[in-house]
PDB file of N, CA and C in Angstrom:
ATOM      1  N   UNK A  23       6.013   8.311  -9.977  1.00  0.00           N
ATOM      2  CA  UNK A  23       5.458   7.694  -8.795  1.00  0.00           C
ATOM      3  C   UNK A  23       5.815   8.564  -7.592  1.00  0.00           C
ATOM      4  N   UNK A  24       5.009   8.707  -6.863  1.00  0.00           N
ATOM      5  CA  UNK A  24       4.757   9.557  -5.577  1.00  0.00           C
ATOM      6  C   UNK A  24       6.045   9.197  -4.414  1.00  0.00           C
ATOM      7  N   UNK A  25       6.991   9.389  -4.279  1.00  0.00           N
ATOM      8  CA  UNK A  25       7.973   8.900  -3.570  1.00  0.00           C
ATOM      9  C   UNK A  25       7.112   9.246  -2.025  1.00  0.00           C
ATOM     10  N   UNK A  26       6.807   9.704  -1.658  1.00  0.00           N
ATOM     11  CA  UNK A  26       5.748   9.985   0.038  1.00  0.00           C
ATOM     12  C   UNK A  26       4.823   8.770  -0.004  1.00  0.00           C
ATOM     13  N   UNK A  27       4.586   8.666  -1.254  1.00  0.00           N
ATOM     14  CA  UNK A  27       3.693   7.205  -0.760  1.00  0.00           C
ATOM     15  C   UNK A  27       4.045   6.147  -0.800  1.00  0.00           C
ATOM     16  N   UNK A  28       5.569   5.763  -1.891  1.00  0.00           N
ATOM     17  CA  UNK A  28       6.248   4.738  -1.683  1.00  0.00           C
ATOM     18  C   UNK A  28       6.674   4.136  -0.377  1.00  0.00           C
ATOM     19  N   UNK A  29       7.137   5.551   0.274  1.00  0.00           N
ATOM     20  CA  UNK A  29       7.814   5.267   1.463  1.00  0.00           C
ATOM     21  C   UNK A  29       6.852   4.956   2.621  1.00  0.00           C
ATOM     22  N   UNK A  30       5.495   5.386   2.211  1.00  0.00           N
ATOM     23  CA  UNK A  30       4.305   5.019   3.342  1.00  0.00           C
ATOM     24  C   UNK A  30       3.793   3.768   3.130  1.00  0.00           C
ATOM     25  N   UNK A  31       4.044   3.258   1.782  1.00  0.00           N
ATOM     26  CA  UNK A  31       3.701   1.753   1.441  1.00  0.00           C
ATOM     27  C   UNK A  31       4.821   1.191   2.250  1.00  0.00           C
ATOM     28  N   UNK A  32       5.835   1.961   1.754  1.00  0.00           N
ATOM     29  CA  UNK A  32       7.041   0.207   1.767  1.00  0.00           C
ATOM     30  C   UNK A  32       7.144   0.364   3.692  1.00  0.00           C
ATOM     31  N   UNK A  33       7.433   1.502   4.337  1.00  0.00           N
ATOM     32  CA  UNK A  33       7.294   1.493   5.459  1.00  0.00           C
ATOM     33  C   UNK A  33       6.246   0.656   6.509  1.00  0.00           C
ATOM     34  N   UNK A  34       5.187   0.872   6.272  1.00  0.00           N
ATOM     35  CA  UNK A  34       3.602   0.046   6.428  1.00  0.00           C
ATOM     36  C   UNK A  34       3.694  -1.609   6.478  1.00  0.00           C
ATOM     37  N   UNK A  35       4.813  -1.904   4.976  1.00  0.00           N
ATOM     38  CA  UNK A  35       4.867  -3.230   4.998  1.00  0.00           C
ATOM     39  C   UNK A  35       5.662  -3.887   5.757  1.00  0.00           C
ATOM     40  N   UNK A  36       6.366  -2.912   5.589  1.00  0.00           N
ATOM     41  CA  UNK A  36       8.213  -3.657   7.107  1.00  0.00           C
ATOM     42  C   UNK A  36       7.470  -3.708   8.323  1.00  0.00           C
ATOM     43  N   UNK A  37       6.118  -2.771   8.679  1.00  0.00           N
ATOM     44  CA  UNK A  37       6.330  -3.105  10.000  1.00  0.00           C
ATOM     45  C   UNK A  37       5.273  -4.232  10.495  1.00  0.00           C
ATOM     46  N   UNK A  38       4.082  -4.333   9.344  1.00  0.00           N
ATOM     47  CA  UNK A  38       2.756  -5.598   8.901  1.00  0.00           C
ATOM     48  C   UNK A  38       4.101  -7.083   8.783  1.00  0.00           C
ATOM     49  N   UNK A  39       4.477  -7.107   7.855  1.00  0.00           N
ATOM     50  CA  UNK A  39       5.114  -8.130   7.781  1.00  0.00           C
ATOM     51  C   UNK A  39       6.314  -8.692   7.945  1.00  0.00           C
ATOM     52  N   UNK A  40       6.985  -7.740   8.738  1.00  0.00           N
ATOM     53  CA  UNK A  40       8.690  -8.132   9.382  1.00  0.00           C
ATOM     54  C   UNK A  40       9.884  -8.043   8.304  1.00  0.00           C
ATOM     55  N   UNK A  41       9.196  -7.950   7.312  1.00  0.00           N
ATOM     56  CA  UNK A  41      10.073  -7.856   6.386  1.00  0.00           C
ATOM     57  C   UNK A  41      11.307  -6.740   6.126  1.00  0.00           C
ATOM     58  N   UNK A  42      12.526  -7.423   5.602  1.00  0.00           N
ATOM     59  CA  UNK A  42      13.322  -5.750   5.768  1.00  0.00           C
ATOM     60  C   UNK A  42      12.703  -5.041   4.394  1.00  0.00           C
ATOM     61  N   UNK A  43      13.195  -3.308   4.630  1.00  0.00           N
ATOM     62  CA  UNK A  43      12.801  -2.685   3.713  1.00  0.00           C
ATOM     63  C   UNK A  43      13.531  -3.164   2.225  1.00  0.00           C
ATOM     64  N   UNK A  44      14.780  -3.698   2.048  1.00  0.00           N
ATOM     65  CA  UNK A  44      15.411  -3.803   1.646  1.00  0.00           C
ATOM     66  C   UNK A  44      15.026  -5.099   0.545  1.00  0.00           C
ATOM     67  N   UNK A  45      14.176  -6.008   1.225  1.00  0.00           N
ATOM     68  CA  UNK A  45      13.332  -7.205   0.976  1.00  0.00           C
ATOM     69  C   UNK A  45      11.718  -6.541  -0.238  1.00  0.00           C
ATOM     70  N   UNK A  46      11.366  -4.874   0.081  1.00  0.00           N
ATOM     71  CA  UNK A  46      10.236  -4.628  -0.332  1.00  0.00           C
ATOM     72  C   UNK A  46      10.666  -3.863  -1.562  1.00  0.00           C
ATOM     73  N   UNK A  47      10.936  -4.779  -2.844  1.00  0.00           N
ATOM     74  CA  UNK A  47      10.991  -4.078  -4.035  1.00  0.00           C
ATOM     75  C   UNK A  47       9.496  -2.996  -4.371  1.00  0.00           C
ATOM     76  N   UNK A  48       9.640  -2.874  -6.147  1.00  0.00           N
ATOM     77  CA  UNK A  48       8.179  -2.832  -6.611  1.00  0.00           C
ATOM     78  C   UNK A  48       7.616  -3.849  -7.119  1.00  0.00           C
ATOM     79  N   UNK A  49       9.027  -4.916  -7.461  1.00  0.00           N
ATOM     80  CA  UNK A  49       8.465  -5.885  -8.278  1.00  0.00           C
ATOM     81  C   UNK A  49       7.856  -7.153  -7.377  1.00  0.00           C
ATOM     82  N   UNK A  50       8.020  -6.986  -5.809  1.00  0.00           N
ATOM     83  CA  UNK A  50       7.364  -7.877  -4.739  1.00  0.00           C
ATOM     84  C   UNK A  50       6.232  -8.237  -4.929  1.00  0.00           C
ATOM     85  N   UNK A  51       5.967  -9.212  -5.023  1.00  0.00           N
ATOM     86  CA  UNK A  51       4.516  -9.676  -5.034  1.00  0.00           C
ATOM     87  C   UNK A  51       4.025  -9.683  -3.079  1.00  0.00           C
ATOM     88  N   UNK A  52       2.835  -9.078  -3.322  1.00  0.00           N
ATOM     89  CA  UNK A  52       2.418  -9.104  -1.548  1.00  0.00           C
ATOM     90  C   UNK A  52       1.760 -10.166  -1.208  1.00  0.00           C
ATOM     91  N   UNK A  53       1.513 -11.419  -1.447  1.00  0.00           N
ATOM     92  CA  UNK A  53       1.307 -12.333  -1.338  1.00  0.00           C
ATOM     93  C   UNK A  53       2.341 -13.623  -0.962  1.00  0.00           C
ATOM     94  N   UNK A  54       2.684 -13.748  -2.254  1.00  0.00           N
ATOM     95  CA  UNK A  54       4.137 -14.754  -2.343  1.00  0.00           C
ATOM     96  C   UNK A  54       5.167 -14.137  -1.971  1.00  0.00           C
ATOM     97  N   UNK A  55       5.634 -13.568  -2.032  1.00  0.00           N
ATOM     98  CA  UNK A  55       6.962 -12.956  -1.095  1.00  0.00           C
ATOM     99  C   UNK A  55       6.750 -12.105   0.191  1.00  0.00           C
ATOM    100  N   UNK A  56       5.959 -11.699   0.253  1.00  0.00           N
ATOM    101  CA  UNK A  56       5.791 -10.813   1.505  1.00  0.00           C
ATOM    102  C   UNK A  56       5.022 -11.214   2.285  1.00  0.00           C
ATOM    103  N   UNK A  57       4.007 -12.514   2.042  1.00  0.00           N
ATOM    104  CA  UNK A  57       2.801 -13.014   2.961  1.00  0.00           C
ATOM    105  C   UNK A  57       2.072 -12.183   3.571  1.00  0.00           C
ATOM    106  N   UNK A  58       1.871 -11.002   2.359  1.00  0.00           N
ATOM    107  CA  UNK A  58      -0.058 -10.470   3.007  1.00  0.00           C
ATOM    108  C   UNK A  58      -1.210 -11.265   2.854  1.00  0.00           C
ATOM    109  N   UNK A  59      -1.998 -11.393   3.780  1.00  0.00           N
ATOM    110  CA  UNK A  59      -3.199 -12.159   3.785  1.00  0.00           C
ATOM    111  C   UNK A  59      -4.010 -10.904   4.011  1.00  0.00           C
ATOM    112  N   UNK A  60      -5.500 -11.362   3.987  1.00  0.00           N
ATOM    113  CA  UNK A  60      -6.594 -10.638   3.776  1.00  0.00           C
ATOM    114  C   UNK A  60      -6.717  -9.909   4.730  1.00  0.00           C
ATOM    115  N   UNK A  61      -6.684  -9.946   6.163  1.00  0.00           N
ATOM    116  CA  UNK A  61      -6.227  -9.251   7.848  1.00  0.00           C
ATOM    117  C   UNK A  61      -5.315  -8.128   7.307  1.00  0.00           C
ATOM    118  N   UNK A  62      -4.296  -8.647   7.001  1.00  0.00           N
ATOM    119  CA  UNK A  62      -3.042  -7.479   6.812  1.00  0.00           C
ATOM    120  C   UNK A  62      -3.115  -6.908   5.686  1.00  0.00           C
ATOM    121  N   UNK A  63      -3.964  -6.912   4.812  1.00  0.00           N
ATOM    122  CA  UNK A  63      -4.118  -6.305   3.447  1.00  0.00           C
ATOM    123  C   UNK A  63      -5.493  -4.853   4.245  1.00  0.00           C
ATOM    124  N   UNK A  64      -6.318  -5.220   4.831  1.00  0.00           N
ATOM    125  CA  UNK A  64      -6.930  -4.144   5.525  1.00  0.00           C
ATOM    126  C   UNK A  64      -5.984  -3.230   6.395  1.00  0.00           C
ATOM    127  N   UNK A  65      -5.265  -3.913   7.562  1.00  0.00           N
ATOM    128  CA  UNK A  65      -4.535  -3.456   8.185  1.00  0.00           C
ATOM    129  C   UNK A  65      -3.174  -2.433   7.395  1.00  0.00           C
ATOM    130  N   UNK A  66      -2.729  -2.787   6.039  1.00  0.00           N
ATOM    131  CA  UNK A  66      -1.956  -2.198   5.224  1.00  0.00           C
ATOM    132  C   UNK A  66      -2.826  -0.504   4.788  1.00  0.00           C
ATOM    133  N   UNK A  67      -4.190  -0.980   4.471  1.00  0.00           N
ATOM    134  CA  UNK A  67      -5.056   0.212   3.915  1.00  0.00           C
ATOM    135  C   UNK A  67      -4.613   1.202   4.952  1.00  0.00           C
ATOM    136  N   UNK A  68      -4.862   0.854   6.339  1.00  0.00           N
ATOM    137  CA  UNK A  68      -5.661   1.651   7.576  1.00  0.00           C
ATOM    138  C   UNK A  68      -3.758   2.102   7.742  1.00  0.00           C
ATOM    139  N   UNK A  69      -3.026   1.509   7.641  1.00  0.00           N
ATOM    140  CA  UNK A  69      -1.581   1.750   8.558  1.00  0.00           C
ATOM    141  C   UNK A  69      -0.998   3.148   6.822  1.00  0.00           C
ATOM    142  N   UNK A  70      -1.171   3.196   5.801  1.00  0.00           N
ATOM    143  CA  UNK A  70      -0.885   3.782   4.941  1.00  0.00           C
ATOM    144  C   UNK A  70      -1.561   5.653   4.914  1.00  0.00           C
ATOM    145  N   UNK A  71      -2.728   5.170   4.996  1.00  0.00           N
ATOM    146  CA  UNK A  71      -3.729   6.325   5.197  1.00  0.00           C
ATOM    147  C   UNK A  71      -3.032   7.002   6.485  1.00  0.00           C
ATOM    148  N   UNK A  72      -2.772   6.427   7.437  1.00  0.00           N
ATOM    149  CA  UNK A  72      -2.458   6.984   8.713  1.00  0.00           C
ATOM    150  C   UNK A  72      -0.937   7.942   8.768  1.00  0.00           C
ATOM    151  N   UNK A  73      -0.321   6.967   7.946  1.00  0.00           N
ATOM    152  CA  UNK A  73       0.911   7.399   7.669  1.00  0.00           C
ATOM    153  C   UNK A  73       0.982   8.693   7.039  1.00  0.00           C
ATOM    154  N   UNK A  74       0.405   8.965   5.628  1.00  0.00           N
ATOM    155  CA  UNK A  74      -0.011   9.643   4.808  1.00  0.00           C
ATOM    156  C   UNK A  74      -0.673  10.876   5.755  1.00  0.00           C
ATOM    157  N   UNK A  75      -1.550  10.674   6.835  1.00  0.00           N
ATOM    158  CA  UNK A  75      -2.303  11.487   7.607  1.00  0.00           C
ATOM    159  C   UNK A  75      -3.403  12.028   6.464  1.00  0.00           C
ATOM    160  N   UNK A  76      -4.116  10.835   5.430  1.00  0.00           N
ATOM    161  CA  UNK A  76      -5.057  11.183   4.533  1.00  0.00           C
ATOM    162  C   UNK A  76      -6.206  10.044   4.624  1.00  0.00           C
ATOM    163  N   UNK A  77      -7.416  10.219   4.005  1.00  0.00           N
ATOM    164  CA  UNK A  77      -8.575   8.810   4.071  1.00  0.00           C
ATOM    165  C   UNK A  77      -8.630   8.711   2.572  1.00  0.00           C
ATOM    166  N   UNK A  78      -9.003   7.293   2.104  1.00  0.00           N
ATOM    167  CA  UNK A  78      -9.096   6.880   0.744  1.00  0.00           C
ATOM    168  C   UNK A  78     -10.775   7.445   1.141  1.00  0.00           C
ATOM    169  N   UNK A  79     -11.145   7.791  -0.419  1.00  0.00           N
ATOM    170  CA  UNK A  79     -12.905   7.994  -0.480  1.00  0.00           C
ATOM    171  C   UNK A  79     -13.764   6.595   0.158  1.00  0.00           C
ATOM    172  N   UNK A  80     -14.588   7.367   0.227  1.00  0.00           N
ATOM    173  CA  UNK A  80     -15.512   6.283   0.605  1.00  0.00           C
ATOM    174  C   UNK A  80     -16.154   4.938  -0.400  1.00  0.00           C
ATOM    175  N   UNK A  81     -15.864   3.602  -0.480  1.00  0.00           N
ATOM    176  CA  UNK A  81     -16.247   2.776  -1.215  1.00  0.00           C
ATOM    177  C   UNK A  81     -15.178   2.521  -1.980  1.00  0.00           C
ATOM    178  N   UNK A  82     -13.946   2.735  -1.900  1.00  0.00           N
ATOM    179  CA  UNK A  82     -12.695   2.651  -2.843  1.00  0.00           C
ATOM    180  C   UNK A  82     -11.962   1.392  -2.390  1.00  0.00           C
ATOM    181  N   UNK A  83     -11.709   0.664  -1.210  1.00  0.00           N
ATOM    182  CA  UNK A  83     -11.187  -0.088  -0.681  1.00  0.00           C
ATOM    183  C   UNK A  83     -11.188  -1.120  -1.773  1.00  0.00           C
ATOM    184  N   UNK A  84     -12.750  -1.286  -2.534  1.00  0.00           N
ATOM    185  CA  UNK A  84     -12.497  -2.691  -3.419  1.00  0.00           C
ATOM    186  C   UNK A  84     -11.891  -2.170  -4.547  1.00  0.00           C
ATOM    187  N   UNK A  85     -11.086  -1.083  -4.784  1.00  0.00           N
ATOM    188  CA  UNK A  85     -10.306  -0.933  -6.036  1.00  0.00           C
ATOM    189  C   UNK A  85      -8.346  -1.489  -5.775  1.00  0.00           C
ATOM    190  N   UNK A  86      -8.691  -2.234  -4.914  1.00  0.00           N
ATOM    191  CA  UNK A  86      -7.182  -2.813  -4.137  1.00  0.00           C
ATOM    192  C   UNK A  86      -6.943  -4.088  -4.666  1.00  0.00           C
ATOM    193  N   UNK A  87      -8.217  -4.930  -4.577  1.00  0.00           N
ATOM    194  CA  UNK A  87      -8.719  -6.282  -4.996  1.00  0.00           C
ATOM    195  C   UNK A  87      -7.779  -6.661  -5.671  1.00  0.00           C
ATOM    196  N   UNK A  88      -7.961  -6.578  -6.879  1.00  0.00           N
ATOM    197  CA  UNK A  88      -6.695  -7.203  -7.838  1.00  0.00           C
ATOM    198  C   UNK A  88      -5.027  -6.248  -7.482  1.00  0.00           C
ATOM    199  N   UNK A  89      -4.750  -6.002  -6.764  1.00  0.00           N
ATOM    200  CA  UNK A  89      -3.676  -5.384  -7.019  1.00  0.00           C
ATOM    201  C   UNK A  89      -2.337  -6.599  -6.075  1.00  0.00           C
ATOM    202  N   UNK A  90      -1.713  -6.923  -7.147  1.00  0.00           N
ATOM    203  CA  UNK A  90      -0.576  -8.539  -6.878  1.00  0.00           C
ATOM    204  C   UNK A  90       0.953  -7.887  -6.273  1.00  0.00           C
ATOM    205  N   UNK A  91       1.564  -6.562  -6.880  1.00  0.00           N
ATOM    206  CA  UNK A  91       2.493  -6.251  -6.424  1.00  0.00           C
ATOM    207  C   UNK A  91       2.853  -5.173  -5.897  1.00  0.00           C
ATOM    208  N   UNK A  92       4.320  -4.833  -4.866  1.00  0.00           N
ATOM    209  CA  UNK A  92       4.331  -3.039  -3.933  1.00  0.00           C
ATOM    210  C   UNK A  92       4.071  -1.967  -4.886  1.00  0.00           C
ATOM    211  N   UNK A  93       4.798  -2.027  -6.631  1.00  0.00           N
ATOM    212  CA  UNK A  93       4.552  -1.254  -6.876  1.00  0.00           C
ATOM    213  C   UNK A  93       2.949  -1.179  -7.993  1.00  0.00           C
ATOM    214  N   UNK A  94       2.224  -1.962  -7.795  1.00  0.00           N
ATOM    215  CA  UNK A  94       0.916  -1.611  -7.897  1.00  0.00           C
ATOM    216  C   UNK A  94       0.467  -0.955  -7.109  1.00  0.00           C
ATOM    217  N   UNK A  95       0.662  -0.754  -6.124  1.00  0.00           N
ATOM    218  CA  UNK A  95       0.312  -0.666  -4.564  1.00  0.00           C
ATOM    219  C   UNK A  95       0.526   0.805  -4.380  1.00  0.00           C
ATOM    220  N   UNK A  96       1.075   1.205  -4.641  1.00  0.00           N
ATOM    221  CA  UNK A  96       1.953   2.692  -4.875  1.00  0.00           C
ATOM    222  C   UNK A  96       1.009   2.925  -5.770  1.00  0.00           C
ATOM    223  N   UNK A  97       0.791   2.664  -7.217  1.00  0.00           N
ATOM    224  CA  UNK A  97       0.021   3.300  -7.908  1.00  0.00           C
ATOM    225  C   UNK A  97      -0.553   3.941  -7.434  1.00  0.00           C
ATOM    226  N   UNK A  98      -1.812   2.415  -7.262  1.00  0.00           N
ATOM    227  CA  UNK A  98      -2.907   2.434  -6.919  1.00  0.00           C
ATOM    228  C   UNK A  98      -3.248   3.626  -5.788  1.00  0.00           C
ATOM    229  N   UNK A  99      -2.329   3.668  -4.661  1.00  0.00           N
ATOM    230  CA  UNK A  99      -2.540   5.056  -4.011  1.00  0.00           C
ATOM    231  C   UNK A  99      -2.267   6.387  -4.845  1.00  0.00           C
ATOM    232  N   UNK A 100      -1.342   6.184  -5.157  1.00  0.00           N
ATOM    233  CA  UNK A 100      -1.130   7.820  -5.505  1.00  0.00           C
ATOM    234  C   UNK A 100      -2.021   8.188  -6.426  1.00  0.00           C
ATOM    235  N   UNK A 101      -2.707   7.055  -7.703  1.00  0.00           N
ATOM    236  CA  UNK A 101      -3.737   7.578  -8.269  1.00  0.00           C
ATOM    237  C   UNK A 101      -5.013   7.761  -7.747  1.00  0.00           C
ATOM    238  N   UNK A 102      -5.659   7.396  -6.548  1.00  0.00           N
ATOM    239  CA  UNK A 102      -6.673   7.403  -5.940  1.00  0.00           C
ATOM    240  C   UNK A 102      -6.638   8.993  -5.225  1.00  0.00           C
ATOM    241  N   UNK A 103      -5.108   8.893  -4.496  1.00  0.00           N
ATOM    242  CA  UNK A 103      -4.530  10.160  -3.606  1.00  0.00           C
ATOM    243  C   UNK A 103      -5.235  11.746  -4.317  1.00  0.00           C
ATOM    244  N   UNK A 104      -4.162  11.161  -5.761  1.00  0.00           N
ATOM    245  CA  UNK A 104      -4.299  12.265  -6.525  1.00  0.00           C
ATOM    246  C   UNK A 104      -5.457  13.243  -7.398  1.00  0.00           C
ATOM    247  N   UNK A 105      -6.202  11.920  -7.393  1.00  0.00           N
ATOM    248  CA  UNK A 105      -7.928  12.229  -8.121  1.00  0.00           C
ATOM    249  C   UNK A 105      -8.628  13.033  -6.838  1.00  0.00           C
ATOM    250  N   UNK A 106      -7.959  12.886  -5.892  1.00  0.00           N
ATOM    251  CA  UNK A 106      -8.759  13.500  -4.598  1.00  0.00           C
ATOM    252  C   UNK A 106      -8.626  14.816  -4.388  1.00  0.00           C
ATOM    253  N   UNK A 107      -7.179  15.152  -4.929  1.00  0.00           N
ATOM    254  CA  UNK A 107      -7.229  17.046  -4.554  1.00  0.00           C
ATOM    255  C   UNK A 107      -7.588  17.701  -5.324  1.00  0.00           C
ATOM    256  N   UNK A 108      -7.928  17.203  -6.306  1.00  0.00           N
ATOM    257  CA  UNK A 108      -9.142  18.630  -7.262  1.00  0.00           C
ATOM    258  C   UNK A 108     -10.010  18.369  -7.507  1.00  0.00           C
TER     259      UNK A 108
END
């Protein structure tokens, strides 16, 4: 797992949801423990990418949909990230 993007996830989330970092396992669910709602689940996309200083492709956003915990979340970027540079 991409430790640059962990830290752009878990960072992103401390500052969306007040939460300490310390509070943002992988095994967090972003819902039930962290109270992302649908607002801050966009706002998470846009604050990650920024962080990263990268854009997800175009039309990828709904590959987030099902994703329940941080470290899905991480995956899910770094495999999207990673399909992107070659």
């Amino acid at each position: 797992m991409n430790s640059i993007v962990r830290e752009a996830v878990v960072s992103s989330l401390a500052q969306l949801t007040g939460a300490s970092r310390s509070e943002i396992s992988d095994s967090a669910d972003l819902v039930d423990d962290l109270g992302v709602d649908s607002m801050m689940s966009v706002n998470l996309l846009m604050a990650v990418e920024d962080t990263l200083n990268a854009r997800l492709p175009d039309g990828c956003e709904g590959s987030f949909v099902d994703v329940r915990t941080v470290g899905e979340l991480v995956r899910r970027f770094d495999g999207i990230f990673a399909s992107c540079k070659g």
